[in-house]
Tab-separated table of C-alpha atoms in Angstrom:
chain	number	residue	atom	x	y	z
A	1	UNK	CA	19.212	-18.143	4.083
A	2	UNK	CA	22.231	-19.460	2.114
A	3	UNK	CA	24.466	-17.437	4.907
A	4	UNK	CA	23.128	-19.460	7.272
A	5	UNK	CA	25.881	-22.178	8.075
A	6	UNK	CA	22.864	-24.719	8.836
A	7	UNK	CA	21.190	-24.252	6.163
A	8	UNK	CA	24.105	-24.619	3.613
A	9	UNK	CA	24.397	-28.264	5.679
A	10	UNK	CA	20.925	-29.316	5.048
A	11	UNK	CA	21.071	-28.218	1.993
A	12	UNK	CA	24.280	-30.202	0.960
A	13	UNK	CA	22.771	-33.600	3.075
A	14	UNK	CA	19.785	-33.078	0.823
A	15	UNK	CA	21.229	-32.183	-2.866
A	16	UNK	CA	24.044	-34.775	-2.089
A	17	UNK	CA	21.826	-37.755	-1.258
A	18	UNK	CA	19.292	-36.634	-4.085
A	19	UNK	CA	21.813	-36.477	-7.127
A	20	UNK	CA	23.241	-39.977	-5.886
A	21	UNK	CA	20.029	-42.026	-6.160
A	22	UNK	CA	18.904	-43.112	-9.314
A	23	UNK	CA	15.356	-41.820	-8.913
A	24	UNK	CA	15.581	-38.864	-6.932
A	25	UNK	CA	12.971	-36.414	-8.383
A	26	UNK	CA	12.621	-33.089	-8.695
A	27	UNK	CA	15.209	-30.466	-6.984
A	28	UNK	CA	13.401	-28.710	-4.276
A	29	UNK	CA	12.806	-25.294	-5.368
A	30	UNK	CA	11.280	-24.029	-2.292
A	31	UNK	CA	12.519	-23.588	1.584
A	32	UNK	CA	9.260	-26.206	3.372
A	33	UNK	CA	10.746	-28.485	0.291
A	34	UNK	CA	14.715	-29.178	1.226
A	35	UNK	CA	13.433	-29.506	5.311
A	36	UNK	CA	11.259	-31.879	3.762
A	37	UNK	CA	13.388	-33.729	2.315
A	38	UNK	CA	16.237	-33.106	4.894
A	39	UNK	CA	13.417	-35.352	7.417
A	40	UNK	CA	12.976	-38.051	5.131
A	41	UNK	CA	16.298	-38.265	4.866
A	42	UNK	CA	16.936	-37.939	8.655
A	43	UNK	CA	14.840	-40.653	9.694
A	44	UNK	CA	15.343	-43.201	6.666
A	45	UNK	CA	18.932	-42.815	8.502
A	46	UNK	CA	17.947	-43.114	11.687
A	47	UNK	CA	16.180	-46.745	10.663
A	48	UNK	CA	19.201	-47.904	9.322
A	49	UNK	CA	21.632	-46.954	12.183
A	50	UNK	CA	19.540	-47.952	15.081
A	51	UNK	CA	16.697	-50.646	14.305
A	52	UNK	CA	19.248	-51.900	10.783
A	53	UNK	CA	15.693	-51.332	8.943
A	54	UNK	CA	15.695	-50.117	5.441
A	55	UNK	CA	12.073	-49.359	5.451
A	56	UNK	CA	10.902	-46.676	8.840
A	57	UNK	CA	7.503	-47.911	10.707
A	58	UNK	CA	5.467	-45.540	9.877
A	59	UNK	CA	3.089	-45.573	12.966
A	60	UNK	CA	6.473	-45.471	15.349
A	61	UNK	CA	8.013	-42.552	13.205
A	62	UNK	CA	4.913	-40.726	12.926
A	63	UNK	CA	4.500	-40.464	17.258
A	64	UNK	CA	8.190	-39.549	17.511
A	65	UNK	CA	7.538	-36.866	14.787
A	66	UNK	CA	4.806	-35.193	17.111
A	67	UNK	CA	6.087	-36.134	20.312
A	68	UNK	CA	9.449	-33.726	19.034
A	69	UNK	CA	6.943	-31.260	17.381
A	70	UNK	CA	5.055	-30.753	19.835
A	71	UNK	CA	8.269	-30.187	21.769
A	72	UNK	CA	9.098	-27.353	18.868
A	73	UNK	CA	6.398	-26.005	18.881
A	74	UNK	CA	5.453	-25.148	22.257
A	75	UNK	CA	8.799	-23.986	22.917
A	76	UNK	CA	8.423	-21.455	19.491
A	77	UNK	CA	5.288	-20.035	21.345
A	78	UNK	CA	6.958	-19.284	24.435
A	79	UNK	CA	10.048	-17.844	22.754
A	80	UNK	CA	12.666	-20.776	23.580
A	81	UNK	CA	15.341	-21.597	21.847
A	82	UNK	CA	16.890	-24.025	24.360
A	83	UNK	CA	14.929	-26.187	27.079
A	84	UNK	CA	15.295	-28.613	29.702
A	85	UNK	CA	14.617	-32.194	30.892
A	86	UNK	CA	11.218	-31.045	32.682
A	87	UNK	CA	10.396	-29.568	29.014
A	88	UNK	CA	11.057	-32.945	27.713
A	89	UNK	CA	9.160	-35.011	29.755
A	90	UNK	CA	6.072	-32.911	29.815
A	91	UNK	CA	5.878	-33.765	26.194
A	92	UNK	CA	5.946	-37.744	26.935
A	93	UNK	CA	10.213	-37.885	25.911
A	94	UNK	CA	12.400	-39.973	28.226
A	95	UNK	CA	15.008	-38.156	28.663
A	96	UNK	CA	17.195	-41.161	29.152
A	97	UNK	CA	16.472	-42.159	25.440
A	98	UNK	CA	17.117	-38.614	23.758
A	99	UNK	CA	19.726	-40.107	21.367
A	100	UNK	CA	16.829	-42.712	20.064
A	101	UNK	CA	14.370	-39.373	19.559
A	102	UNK	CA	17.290	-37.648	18.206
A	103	UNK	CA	17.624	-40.889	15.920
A	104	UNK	CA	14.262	-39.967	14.168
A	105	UNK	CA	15.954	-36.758	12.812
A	106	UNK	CA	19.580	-37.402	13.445
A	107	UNK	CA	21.476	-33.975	14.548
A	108	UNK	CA	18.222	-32.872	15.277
A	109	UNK	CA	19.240	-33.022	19.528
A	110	UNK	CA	22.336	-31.493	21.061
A	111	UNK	CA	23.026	-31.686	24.660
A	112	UNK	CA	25.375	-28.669	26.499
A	113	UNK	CA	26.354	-29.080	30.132
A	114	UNK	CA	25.350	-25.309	31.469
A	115	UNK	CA	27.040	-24.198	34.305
A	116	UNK	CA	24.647	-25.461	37.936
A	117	UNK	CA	21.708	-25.937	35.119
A	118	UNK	CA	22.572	-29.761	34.378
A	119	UNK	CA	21.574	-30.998	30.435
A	120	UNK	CA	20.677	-28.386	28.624
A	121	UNK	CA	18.762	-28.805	24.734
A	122	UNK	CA	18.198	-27.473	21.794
A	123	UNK	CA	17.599	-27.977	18.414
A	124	UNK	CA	20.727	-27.522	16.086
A	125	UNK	CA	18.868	-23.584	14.330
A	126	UNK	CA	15.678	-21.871	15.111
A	127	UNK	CA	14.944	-23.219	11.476
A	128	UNK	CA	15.039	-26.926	12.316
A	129	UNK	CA	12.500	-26.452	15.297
A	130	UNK	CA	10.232	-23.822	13.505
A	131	UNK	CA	9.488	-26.409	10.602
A	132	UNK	CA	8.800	-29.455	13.093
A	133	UNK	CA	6.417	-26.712	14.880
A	134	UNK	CA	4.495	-26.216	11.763
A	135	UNK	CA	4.728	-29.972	11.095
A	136	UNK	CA	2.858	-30.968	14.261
A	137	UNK	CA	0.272	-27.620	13.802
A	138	UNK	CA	-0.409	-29.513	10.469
A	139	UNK	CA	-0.524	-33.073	12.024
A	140	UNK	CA	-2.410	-32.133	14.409
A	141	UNK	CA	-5.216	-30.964	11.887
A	142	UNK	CA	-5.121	-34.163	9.971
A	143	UNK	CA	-5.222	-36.434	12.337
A	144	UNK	CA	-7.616	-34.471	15.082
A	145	UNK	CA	-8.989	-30.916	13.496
A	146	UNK	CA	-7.558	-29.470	16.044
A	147	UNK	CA	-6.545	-25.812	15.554
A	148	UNK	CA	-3.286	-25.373	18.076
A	149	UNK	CA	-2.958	-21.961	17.387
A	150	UNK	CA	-6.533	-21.011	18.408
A	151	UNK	CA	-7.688	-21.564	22.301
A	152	UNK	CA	-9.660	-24.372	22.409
A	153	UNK	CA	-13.770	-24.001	22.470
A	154	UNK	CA	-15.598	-26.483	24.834
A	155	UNK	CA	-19.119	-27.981	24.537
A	156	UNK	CA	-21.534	-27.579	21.860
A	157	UNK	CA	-20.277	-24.649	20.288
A	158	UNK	CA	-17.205	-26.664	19.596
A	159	UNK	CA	-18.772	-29.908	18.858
A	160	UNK	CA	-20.610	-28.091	16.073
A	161	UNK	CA	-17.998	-26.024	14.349
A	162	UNK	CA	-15.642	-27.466	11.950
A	163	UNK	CA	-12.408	-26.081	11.323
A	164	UNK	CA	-11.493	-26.005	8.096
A	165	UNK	CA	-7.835	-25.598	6.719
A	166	UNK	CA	-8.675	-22.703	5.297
A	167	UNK	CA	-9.524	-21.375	8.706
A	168	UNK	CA	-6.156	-23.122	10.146
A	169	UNK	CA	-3.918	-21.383	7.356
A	170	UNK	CA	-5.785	-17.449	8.250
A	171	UNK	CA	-5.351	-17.931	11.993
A	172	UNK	CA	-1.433	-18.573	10.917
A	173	UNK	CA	-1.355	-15.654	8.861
A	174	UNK	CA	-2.844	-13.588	11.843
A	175	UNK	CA	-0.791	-14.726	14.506
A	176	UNK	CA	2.539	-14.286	12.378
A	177	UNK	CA	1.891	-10.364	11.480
A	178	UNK	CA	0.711	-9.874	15.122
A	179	UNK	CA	4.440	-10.624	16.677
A	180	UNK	CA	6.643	-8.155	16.981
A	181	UNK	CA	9.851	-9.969	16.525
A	182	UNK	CA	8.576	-11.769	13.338
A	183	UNK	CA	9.819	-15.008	15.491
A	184	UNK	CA	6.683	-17.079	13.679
A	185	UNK	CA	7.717	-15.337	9.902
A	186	UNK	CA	9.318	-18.811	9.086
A	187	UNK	CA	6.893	-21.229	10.852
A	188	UNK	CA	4.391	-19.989	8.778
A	189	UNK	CA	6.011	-20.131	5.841
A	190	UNK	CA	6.640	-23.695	6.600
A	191	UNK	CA	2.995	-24.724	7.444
A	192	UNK	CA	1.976	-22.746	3.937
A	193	UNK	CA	3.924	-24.949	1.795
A	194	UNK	CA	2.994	-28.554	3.864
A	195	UNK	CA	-0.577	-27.232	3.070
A	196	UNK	CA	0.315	-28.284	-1.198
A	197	UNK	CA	-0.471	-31.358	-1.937
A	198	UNK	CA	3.155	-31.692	-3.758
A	199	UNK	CA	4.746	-31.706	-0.095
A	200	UNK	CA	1.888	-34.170	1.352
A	201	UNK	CA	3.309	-36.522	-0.718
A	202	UNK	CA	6.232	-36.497	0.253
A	203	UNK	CA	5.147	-37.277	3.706
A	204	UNK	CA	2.590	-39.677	2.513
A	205	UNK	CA	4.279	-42.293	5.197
A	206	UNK	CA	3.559	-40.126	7.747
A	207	UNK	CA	-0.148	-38.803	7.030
A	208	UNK	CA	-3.411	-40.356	5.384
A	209	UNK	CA	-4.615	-39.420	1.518
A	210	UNK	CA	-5.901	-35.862	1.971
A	211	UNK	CA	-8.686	-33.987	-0.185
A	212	UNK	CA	-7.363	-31.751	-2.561
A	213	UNK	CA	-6.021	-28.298	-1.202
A	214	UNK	CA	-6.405	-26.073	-4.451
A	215	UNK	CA	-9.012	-24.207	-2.920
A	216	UNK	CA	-7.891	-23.544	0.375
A	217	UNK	CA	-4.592	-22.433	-1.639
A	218	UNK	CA	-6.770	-19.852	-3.613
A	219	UNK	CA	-8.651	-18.542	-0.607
A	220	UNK	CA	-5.293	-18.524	1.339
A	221	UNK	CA	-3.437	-16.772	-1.415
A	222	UNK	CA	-6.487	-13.738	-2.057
A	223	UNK	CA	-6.324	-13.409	2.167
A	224	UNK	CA	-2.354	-12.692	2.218
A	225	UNK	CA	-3.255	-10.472	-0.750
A	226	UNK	CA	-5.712	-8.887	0.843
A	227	UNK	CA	-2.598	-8.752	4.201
A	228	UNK	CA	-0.192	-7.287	2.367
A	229	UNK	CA	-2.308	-4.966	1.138
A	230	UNK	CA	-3.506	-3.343	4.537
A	231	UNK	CA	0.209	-4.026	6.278
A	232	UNK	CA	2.310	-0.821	5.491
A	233	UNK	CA	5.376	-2.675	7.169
A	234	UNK	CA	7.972	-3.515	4.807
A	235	UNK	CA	9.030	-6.300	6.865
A	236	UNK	CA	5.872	-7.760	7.214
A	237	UNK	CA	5.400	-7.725	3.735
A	238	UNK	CA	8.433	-8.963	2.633
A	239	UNK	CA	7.579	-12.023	4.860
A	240	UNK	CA	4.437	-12.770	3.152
A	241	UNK	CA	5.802	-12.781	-0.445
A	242	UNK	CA	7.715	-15.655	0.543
A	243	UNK	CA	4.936	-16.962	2.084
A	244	UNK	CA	3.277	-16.757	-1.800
A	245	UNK	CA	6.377	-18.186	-3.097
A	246	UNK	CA	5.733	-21.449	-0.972
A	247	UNK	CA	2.395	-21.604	-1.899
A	248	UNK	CA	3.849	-21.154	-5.768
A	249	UNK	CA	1.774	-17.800	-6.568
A	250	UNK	CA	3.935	-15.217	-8.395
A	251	UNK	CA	1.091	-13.464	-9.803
A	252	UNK	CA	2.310	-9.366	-7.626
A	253	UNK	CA	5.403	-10.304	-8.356
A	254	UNK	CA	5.460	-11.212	-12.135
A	255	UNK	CA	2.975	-7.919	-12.674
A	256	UNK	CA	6.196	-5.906	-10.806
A	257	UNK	CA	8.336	-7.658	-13.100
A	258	UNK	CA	6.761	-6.676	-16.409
A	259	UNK	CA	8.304	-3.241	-15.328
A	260	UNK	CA	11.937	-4.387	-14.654
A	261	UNK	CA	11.923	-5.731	-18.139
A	262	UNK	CA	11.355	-2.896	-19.363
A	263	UNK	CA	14.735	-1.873	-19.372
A	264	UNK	CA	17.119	1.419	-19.722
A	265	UNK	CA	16.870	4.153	-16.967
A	266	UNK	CA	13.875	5.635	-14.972
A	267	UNK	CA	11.573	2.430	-16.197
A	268	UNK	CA	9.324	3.269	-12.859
A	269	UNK	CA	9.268	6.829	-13.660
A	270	UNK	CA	5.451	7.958	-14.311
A	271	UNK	CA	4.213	4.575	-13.507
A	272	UNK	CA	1.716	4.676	-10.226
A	273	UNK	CA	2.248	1.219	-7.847
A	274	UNK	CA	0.636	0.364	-5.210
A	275	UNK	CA	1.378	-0.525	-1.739
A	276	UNK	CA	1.249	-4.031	-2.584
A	277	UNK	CA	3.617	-3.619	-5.841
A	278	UNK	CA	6.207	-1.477	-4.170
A	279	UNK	CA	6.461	-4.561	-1.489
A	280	UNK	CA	6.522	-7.114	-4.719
A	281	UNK	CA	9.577	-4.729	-5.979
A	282	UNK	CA	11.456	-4.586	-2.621
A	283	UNK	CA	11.085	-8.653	-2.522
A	284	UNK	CA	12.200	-8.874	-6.471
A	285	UNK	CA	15.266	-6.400	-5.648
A	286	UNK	CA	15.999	-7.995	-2.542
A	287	UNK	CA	16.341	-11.552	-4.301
A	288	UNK	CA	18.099	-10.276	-6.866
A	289	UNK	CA	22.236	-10.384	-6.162
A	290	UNK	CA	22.891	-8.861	-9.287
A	291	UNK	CA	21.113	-5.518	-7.474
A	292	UNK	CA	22.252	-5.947	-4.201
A	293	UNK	CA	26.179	-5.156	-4.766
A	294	UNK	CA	25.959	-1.509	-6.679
A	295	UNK	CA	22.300	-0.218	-6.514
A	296	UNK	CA	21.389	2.696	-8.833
A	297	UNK	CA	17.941	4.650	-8.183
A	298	UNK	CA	17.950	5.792	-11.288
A	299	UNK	CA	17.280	2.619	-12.797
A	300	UNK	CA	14.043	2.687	-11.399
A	301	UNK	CA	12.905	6.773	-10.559
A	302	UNK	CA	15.376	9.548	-9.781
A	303	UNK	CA	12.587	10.732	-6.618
A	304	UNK	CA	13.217	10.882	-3.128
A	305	UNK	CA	9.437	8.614	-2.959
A	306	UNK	CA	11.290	6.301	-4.668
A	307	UNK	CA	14.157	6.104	-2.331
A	308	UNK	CA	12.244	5.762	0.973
A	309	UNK	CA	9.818	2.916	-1.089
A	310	UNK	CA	13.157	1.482	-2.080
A	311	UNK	CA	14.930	1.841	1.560
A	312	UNK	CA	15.283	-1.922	1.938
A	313	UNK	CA	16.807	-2.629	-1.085
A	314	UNK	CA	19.632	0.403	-0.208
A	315	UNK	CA	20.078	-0.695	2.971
A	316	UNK	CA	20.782	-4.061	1.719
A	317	UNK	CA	23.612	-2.947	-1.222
A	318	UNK	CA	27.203	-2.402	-0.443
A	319	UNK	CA	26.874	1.103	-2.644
A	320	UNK	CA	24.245	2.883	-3.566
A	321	UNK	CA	24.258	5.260	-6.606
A	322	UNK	CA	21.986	8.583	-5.723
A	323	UNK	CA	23.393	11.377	-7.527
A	324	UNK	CA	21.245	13.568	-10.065
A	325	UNK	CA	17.411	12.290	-7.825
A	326	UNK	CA	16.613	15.565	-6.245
A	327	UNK	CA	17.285	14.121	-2.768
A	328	UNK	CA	16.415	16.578	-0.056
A	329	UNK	CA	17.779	17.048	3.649
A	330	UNK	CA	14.458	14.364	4.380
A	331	UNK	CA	17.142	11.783	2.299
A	332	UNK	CA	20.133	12.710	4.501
A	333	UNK	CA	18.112	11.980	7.645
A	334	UNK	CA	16.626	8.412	6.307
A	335	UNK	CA	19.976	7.511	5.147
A	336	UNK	CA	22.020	8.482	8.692
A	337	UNK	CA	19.566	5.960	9.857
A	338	UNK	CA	20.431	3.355	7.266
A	339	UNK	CA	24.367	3.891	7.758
A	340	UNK	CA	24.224	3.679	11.248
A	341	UNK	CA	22.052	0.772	11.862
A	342	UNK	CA	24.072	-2.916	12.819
A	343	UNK	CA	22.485	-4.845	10.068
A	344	UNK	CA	23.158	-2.316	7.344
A	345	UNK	CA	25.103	-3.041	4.164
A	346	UNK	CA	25.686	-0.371	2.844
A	347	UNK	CA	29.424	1.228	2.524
A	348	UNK	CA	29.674	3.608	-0.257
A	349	UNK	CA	27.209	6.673	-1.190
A	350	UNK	CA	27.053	8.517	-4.723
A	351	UNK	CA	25.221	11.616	-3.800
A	352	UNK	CA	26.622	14.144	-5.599
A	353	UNK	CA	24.555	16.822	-8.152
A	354	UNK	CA	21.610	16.670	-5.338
A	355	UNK	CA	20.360	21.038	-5.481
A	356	UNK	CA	18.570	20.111	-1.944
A	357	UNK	CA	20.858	18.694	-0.562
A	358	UNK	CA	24.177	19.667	1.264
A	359	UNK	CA	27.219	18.806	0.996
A	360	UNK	CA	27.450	19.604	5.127
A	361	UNK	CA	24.933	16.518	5.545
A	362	UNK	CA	27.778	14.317	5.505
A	363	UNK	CA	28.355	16.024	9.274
A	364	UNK	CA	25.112	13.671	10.395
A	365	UNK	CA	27.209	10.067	9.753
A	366	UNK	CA	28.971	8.275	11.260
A	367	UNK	CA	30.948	5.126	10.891
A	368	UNK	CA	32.991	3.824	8.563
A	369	UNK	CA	31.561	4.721	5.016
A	370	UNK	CA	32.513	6.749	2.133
A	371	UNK	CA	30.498	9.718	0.635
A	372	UNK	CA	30.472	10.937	-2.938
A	373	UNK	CA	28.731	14.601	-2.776
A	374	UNK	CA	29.079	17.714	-5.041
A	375	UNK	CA	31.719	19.564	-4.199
A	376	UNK	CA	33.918	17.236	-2.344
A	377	UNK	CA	35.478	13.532	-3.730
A	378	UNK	CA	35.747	11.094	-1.210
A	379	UNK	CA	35.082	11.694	2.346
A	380	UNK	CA	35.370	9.398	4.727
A	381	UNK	CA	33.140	9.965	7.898
């Protein structure tokens, strides 16, 4: 996300604030950490500039913190990025007093006059209201079991049943993988890491002592296993490797990169991965900016399975180095889709000393992009 303007920002409020206090802790290593801290922050600022407290009242911050969640997060399910004054007041804000909600999260707010449509809000990224969403979904468990992401049961039934967070953190999982824009990918990476007890206490002024989470963690951690496992999306996949990586499990990932380490050329070449360790690769190549400027399949297996497992990565590099891996004409149709997609990378193509494959196949792209093949030095198509 560091390309992000807005997160660069939060980042900076956070890092700068944290390196000039005396006491400031650890650096947050993980994304649910820096918005963490970024609210903290926010609404220790917010005390001081409006009420000239040093100290925030805790029952006062906590109902503006869920009266603007619940804001975020009914607005995330219905696919809103910006909202109006009715949208405010259904969730108990006066609109008259935005700047004093905005207060508790300063920047949080921003007003734009649309043209016949009067105020118009938003919060400042998708990011800031996604992790207030998953705040108040987690709230809202604490404070009332209540699952928000599950229609409500009525009666007995319901009076008997007992959500657990265990059962909270699966119907997350569930809901995430079954959108089709991925527009819940980072909410629930946000409500996975406020589930560690490391991030409760850093909220510990807004929520009461909770039991220890370690084994919800475990049986959320074997379920997203279990997730990644059946979900042949790379996407999707991709999406809940981070999600581990909040919840601090590397164990797929470390077992992918026992193989990296290997070394040399070909270090994949003869080894068998599964589904679930090709994803664990894609995530370690895609987080890896060494990889990501010149990317050379031989590295890893000169194959053309390789090379659609790998797809991600490519698409991701500025050049990717192909020649000598018995690429077919299947290769030169996967990677005409690659060059000619918007969000593409990729500029340069080494795919020379390829028997199957022709050096005509440059006729299929398009754009601008330069080709290496066989029999020809640079062409530019």
């Amino acid at each position: 996300m560091c390309h992000i303007p807005v997160f660069c920002w939060i980042s900076d409020t956070v890092l700068e604030r944290m390196l000039g206090e005396a006491e400031s802790g650890e650096v947050p290593k993980t994304l649910t950490q820096m918005f963490t801290h970024f609210l903290i922050f926010q609404i220790k600022h917010k005390d001081q500039k409006y009420h000239q407290k040093c100290d925030p009242d805790p029952q006062q911050t906590r109902e503006s913190i869920l009266t603007l969640g619940k804001l975020a997060f009914q607005q995330l399910e219905k696919g809103n990025l910006i909202f109006y004054e009715e949208d405010l007041r259904e969730c108990g804000i006066d609109v008259g007093e935005v700047a004093v909600y905005s207060g508790v999260c300063t920047q949080i707010f921003r007003e734009e006059f649309g043209l016949h449509l009067g105020k118009v809000f938003s919060f400042v990224h998708l990011s800031v209201q996604e992790y207030l969403a998953a705040l108040y979904t987690f709230l809202c468990f604490i404070f009332r079991k209540t699952n928000v992401l599950v229609e409500q049961r009525t009666g007995l039934f319901h009076f008997f049943s007992k959500s657990t967070m265990s059962d909270l953190l699966r119907s997350a999982v569930d809901k995430a993988l079954q959108s089709e824009n991925g527009h819940l990918d980072l909410f629930l990476r946000f409500l996975l890491g406020l589930s560690l007890e490391s991030n409760q206490t850093l909220l510990r002024g807004l929520m009461p002592q909770t039991e220890s989470s370690s084994h919800s963690k475990q049986e959320t951690v074997r379920y997203i296993k279990e997730k990644i496992r059946e979900n042949p999306s790379p996407e999707k996949s991709i999406n809940l490797f981070h999600c581990l990586n909040e919840l601090n499990d590397h164990s797929i990932v470390q077992e992918v990169q026992t193989y990296l380490n290997r070394g040399g050329n070909s270090r994949l070449r003869g080894t068998r991965l599964s589904p679930a360790q090709w994803s664990a690769l894609v995530f370690v190549l895609l987080n890896s900016d060494q990889e990501l400027d010149v990317f050379d399949l031989r590295k890893y297996d000169p194959s053309e399975e390789c090379l659609l497992k790998l797809l991600p990565v490519i698409k991701a590099s500025r050049k990717a180095e192909l020649w000598g891996c018995n690429l077919t004409e299947e290769s030169c149709r996967v990677l005409s889709s690659v060059l000619s997609s918007n969000s593409s990378r990729l500029r340069e193509l080494d795919l020379s000393h390829n028997a199957g494959f022709r050096s005509e196949a440059a006729l299929c792209w398009t754009g601008e992009s330069t080709l290496y093949t066989g029999d020809t030095e640079a062409v530019v198509v």
